[in-house]
Short mmCIF file of N, CA and C and ligand atoms in Angstrom, two decimals:
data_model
loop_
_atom_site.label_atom_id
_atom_site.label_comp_id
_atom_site.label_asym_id
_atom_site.label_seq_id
_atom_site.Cartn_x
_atom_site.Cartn_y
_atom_site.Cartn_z
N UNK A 74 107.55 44.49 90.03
CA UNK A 74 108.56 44.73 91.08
C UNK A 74 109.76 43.79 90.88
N UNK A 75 111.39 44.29 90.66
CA UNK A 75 112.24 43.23 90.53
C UNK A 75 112.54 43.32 92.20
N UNK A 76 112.65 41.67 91.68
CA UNK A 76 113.11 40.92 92.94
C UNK A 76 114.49 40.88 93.30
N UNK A 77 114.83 41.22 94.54
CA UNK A 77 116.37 41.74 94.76
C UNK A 77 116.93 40.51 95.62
N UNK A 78 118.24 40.24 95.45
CA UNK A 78 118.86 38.51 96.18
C UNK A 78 118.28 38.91 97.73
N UNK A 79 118.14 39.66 98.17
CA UNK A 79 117.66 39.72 99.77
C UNK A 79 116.14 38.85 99.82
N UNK A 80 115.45 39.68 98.73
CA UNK A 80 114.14 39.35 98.49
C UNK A 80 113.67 37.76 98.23
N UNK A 81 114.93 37.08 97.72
CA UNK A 81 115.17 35.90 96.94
C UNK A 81 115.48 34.66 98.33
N UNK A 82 116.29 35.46 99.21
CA UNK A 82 116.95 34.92 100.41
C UNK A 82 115.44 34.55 101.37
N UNK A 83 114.71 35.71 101.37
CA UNK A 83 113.52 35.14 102.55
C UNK A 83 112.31 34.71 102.21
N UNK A 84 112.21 34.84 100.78
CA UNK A 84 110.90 34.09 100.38
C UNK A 84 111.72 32.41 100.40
N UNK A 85 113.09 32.02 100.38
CA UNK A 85 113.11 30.84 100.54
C UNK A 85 113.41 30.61 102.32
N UNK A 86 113.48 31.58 102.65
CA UNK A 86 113.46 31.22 104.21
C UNK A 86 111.52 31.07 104.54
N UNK A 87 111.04 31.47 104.19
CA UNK A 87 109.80 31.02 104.60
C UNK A 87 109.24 29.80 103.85
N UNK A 88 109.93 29.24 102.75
CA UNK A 88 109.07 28.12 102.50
C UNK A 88 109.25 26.53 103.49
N UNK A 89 108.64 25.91 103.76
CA UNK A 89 108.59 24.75 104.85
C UNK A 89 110.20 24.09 104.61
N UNK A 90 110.41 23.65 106.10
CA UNK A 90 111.76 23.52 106.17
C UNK A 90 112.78 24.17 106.22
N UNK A 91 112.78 25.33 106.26
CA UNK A 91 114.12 25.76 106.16
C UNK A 91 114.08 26.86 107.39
N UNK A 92 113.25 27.54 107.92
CA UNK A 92 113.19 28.06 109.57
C UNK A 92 112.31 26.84 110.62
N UNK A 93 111.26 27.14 109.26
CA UNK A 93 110.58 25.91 110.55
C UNK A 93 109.67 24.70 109.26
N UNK A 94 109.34 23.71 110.12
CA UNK A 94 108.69 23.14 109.57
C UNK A 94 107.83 22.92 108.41
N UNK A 95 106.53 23.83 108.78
CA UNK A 95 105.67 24.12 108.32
C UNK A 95 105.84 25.51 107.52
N UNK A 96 106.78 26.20 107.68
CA UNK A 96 107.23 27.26 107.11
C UNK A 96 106.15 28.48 107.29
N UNK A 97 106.10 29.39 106.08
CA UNK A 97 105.26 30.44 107.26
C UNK A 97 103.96 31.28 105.79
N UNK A 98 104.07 30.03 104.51
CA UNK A 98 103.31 30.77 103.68
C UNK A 98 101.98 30.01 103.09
N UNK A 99 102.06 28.70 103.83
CA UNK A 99 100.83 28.02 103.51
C UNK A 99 100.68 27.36 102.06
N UNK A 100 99.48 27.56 101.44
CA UNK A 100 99.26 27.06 100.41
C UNK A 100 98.99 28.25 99.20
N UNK A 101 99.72 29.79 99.78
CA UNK A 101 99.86 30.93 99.02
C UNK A 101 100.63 31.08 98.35
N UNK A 102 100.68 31.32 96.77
CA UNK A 102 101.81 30.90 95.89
C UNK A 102 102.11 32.19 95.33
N UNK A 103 101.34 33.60 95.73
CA UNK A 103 102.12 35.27 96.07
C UNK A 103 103.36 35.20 96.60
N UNK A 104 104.17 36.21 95.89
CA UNK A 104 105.26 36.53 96.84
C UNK A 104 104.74 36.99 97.83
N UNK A 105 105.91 37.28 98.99
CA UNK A 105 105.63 38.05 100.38
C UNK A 105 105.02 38.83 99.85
N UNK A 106 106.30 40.06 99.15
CA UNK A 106 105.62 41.24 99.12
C UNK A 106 103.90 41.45 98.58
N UNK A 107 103.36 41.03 97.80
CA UNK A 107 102.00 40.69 97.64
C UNK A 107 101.14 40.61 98.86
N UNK A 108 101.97 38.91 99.69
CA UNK A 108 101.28 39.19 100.62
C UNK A 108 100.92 40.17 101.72
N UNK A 109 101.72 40.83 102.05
CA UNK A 109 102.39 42.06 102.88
C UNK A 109 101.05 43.18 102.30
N UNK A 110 101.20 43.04 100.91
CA UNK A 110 100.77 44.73 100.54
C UNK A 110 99.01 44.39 100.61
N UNK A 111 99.05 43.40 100.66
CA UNK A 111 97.03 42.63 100.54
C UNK A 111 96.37 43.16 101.94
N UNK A 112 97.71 42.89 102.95
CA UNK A 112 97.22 42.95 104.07
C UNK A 112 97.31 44.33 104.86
N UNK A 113 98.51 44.89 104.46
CA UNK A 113 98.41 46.36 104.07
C UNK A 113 97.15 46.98 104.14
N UNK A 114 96.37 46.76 103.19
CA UNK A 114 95.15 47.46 102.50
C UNK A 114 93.81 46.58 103.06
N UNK A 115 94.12 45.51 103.83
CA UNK A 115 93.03 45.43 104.43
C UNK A 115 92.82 46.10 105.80
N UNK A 116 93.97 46.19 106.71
CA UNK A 116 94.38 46.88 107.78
C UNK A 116 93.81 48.29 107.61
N UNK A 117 94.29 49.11 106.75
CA UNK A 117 94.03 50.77 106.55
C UNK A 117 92.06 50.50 106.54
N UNK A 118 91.73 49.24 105.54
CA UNK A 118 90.45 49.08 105.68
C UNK A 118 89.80 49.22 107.09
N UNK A 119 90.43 48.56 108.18
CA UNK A 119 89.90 47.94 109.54
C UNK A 119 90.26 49.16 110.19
N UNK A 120 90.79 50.06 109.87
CA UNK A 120 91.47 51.17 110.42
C UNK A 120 92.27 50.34 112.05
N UNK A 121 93.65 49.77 111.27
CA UNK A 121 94.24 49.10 112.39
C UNK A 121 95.60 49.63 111.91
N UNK A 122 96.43 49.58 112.52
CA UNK A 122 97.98 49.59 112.37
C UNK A 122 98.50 48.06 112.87
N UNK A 123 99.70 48.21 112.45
CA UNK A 123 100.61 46.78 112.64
C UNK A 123 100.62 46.98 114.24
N UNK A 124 101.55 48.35 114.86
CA UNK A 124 101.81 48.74 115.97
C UNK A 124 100.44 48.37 117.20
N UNK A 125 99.49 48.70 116.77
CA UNK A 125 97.96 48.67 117.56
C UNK A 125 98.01 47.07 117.76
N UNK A 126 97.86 46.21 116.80
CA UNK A 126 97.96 44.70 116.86
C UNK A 126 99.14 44.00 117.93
N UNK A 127 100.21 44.90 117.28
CA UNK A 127 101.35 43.88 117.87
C UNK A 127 101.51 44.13 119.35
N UNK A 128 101.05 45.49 119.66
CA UNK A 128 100.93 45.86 121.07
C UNK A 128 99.74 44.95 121.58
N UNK A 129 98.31 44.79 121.35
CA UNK A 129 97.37 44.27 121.90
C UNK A 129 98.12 42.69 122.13
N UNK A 130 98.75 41.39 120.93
CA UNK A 130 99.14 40.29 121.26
C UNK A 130 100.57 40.90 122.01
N UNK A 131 100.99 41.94 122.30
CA UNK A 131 102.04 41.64 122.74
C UNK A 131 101.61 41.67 124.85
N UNK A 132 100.47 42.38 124.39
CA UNK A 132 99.63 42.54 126.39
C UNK A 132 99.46 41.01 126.29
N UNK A 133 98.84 40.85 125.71
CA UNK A 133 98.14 38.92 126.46
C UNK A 133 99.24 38.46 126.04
N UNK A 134 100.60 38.02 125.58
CA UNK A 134 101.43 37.67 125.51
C UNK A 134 101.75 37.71 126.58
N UNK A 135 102.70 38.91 127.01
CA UNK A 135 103.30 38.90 128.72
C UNK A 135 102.37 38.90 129.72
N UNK A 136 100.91 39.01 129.90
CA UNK A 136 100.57 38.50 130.66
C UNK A 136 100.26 37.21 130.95
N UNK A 137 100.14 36.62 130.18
CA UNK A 137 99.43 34.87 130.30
C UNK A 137 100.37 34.10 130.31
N UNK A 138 102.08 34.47 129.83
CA UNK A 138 103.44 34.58 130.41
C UNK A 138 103.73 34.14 131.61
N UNK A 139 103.14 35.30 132.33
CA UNK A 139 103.50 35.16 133.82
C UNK A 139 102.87 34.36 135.02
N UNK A 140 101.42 33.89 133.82
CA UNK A 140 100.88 33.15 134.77
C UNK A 140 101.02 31.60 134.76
N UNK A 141 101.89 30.99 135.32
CA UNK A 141 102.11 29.82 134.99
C UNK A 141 101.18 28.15 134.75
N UNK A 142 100.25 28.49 135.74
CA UNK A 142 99.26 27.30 135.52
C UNK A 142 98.09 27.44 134.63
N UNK A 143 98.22 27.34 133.55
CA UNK A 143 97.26 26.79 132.38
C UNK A 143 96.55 28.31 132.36
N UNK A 144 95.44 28.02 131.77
CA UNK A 144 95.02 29.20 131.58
C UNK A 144 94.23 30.79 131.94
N UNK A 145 94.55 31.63 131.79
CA UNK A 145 93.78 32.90 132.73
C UNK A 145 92.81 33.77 132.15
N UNK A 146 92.10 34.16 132.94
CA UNK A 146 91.07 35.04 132.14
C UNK A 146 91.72 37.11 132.36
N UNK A 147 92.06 37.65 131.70
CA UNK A 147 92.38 38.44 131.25
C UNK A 147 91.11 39.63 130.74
N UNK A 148 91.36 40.91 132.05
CA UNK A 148 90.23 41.68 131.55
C UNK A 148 88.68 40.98 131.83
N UNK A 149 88.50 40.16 132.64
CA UNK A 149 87.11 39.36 132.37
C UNK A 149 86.61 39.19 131.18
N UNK A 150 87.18 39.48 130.01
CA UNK A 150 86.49 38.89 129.11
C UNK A 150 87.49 37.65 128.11
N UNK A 151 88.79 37.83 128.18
CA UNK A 151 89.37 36.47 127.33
C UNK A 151 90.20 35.72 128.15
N UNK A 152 90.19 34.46 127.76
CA UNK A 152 90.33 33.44 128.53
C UNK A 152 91.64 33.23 127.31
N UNK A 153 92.85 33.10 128.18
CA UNK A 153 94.30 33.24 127.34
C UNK A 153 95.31 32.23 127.90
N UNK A 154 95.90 31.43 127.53
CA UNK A 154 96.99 30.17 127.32
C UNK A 154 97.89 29.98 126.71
N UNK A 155 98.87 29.94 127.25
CA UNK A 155 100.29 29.96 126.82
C UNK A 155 101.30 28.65 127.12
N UNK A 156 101.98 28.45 125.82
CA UNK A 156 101.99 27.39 125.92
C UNK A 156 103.45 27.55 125.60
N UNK A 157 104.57 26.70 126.20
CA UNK A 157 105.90 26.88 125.69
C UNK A 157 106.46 25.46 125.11
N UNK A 158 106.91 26.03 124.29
CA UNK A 158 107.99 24.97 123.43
C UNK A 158 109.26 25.10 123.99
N UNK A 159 110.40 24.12 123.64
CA UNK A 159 112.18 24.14 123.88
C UNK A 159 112.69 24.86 122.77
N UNK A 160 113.13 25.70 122.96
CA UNK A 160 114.12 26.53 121.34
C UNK A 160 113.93 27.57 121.12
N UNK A 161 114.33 28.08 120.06
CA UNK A 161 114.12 29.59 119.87
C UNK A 161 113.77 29.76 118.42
N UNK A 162 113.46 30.93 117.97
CA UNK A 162 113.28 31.18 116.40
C UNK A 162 113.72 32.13 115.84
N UNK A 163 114.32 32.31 114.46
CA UNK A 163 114.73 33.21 114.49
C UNK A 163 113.89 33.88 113.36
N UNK A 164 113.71 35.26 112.91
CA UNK A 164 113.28 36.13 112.06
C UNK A 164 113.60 35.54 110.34
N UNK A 165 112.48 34.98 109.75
CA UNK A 165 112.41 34.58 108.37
C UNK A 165 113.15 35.92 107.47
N UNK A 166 113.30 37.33 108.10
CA UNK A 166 113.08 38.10 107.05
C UNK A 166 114.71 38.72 107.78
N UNK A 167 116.36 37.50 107.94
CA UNK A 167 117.10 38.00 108.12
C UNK A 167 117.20 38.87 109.18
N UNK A 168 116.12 39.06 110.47
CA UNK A 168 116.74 40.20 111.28
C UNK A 168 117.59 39.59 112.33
N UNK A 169 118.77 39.91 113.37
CA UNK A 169 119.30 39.74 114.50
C UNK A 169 118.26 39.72 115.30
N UNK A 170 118.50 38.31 116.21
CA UNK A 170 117.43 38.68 117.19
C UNK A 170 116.60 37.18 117.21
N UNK A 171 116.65 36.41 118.78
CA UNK A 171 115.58 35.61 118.67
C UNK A 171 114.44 35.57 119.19
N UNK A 172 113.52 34.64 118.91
CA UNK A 172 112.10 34.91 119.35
C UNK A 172 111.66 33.30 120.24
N UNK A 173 111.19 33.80 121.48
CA UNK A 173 111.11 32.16 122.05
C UNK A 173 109.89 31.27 121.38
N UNK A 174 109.78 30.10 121.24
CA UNK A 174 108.72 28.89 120.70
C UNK A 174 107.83 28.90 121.81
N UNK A 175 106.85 29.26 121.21
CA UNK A 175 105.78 29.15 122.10
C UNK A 175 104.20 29.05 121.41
N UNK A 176 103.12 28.98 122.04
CA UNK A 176 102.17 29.05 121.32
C UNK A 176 100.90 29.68 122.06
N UNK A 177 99.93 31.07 122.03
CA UNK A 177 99.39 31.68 122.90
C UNK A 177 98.30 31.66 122.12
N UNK A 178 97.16 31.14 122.86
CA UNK A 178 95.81 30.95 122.42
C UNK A 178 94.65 31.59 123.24
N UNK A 179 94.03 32.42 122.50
CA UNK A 179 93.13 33.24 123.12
C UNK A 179 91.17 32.95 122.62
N UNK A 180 90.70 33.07 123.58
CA UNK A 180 88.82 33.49 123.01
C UNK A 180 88.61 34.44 124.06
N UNK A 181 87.79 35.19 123.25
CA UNK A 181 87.03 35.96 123.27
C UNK A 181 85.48 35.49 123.98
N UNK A 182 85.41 35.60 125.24
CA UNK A 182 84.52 35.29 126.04
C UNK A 182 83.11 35.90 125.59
N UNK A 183 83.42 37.48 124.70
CA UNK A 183 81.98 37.63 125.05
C UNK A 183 81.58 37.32 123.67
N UNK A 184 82.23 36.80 122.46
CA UNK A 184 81.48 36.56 121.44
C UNK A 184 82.08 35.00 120.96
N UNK A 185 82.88 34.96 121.51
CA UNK A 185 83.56 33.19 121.79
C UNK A 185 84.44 33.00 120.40
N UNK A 186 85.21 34.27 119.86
CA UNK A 186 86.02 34.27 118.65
C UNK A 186 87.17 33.69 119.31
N UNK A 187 88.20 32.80 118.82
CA UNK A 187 89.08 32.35 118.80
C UNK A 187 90.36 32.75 117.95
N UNK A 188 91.89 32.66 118.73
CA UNK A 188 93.39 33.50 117.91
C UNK A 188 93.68 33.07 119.00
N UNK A 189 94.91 32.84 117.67
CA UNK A 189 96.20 31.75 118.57
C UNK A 189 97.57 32.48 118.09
N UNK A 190 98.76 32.70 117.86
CA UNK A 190 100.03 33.31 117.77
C UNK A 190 100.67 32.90 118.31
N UNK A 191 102.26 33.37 118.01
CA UNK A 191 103.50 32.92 118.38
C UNK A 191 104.29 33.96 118.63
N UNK A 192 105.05 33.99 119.47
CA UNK A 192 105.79 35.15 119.97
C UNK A 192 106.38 35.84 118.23
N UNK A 193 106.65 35.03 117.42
CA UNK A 193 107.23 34.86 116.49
C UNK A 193 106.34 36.13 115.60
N UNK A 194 105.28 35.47 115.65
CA UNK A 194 103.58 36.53 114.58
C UNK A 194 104.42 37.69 114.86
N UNK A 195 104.11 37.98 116.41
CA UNK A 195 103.70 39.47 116.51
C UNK A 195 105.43 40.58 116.23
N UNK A 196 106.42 39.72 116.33
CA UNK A 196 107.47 40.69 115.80
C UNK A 196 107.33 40.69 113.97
N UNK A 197 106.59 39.90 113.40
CA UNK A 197 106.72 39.81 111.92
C UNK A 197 105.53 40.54 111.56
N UNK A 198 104.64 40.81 112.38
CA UNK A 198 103.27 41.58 112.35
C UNK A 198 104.42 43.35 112.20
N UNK A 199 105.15 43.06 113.27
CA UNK A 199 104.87 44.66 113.61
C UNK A 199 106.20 45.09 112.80
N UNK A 200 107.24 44.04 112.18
CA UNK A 200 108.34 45.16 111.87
C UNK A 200 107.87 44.68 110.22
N UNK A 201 107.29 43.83 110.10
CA UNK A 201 107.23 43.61 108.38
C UNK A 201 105.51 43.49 108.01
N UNK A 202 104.74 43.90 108.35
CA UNK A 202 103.31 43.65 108.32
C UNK A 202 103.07 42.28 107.69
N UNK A 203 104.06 41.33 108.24
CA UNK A 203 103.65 39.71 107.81
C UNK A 203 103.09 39.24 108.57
N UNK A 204 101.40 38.47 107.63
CA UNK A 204 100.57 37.81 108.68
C UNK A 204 100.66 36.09 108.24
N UNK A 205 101.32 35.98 107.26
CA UNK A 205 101.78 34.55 107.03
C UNK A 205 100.76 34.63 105.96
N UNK A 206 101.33 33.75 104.91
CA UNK A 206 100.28 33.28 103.82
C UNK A 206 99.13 32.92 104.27
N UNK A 207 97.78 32.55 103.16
CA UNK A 207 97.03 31.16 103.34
C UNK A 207 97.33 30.44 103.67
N UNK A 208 96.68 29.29 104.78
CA UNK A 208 96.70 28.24 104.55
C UNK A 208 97.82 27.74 105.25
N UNK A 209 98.78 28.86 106.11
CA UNK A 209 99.77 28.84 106.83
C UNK A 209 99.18 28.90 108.21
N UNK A 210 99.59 27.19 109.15
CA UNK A 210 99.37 27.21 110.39
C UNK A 210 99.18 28.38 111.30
N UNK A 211 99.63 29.51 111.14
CA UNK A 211 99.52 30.64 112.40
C UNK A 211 99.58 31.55 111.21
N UNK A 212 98.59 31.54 110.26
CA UNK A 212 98.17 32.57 109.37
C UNK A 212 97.17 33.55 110.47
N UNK A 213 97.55 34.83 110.65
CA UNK A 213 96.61 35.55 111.05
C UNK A 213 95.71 36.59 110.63
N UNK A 214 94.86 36.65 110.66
CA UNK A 214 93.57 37.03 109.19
C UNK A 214 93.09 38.70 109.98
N UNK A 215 93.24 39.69 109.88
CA UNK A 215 93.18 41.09 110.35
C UNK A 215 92.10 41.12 111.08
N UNK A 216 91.11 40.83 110.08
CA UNK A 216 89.69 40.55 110.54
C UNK A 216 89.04 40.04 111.49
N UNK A 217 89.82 38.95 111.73
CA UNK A 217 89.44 38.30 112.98
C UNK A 217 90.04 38.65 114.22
N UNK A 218 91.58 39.57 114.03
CA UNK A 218 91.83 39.90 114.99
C UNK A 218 91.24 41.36 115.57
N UNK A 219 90.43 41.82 114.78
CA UNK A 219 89.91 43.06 115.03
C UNK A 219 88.35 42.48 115.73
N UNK A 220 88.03 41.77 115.40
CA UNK A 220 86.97 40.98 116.17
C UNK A 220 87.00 40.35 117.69
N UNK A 221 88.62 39.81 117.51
CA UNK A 221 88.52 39.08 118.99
C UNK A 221 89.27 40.37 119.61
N UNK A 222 90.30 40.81 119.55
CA UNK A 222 91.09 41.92 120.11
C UNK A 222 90.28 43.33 120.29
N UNK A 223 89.92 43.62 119.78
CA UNK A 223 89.73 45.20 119.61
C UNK A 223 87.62 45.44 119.32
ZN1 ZN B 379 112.30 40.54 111.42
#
C-alpha cells in the first residue's frame, strides 16, 4: 500500500506528543492502516460493527454524563464513572471537530469485566475503526468489549 502525505500527516499525529501525550499507538510499530484492517477482521469475526460499539459507549457515555456524583449503576448490571478532564481533543486523523477530555470507566457487574474510554475512542472507533495500537493507554481490544458490552 503507498503511503499518501495525508497518510504520513496522521501516523505522525498519533505518535506520543504531538495530540496527546501518550499518543494513541502504544508499543505497535504497524501502520494505522494495518492496525485498522486487524481489527476490521476481528470485528466481522465478533460479528460487531464499529456503529453497534460506538453507539453502546456512546449510551454509558451520556448517561454517566449526566450523573454527576461519582459513580452509577446503569441497567442494573454496570457500574459506570465518568470522569472529566480541562480541554478538549482534537481528531488524530485531521477531522474538524472537538472531542471533550474525559475518562469513562465501566464493569460489568455480572461477570466483573472491566473498559474504560474516552469520548475521544468512540468517535475514532466509529468514523475510522481505530482502536489504538498495542500497548496504547486506551487501546480497546473488540473482544473484551463484546464481553463487557454486548
Ligand atoms: Zn476523525
Amino acid at each position: 500500500m503507498k503511503e499518501t502525505p495525508q497518510d504520513k500527516k496522521i501516523m505522525k499525529n498519533l505518535m506520543p506528543g504531538q495530540m496527546s501525550i501518550e499518543g494513541f499507538v502504544g508499543k505497535d510499530a504497524r501502520h494505522f492502516n494495518q492496525i485498522i484492517y486487524s481489527d476490521r477482521v476481528k470485528l466481522d469475526n465478533l460479528d460487531l460493527t464499529t456503529k453497534m460499539i460506538a453507539d453502546r459507549l456512546q449510551y454509558f457515555t451520556d448517561a454517566a454524563f449526566e450523573s454527576y456524583d461519582g459513580s452509577i449503576i446503569i441497567d442494573a448490571k454496570y457500574e459506570v464513572d465518568y470522569e472529566s478532564f480541562r480541554g478538549k481533543l482534537i481528531c488524530p486523523f485531521s477531522h474538524l471537530g472537538v472531542y471533550r477530555k474525559g475518562l469513562i470507566k465501566l464493569k460489568n457487574l455480572d461477570n466483573g469485566i472491566e473498559l474504560s474510554w474516552t469520548p475521544l475512542n468512540i468517535h475514532m472507533i466509529k468514523e475510522h475503526c481505530f482502536f489504538e495500537g498495542f500497548g496504547s493507554i486506551h487501546r480497546l481490544e473488540p473482544k473484551i468489549i463484546k464481553e463487557a458490552l454486548f
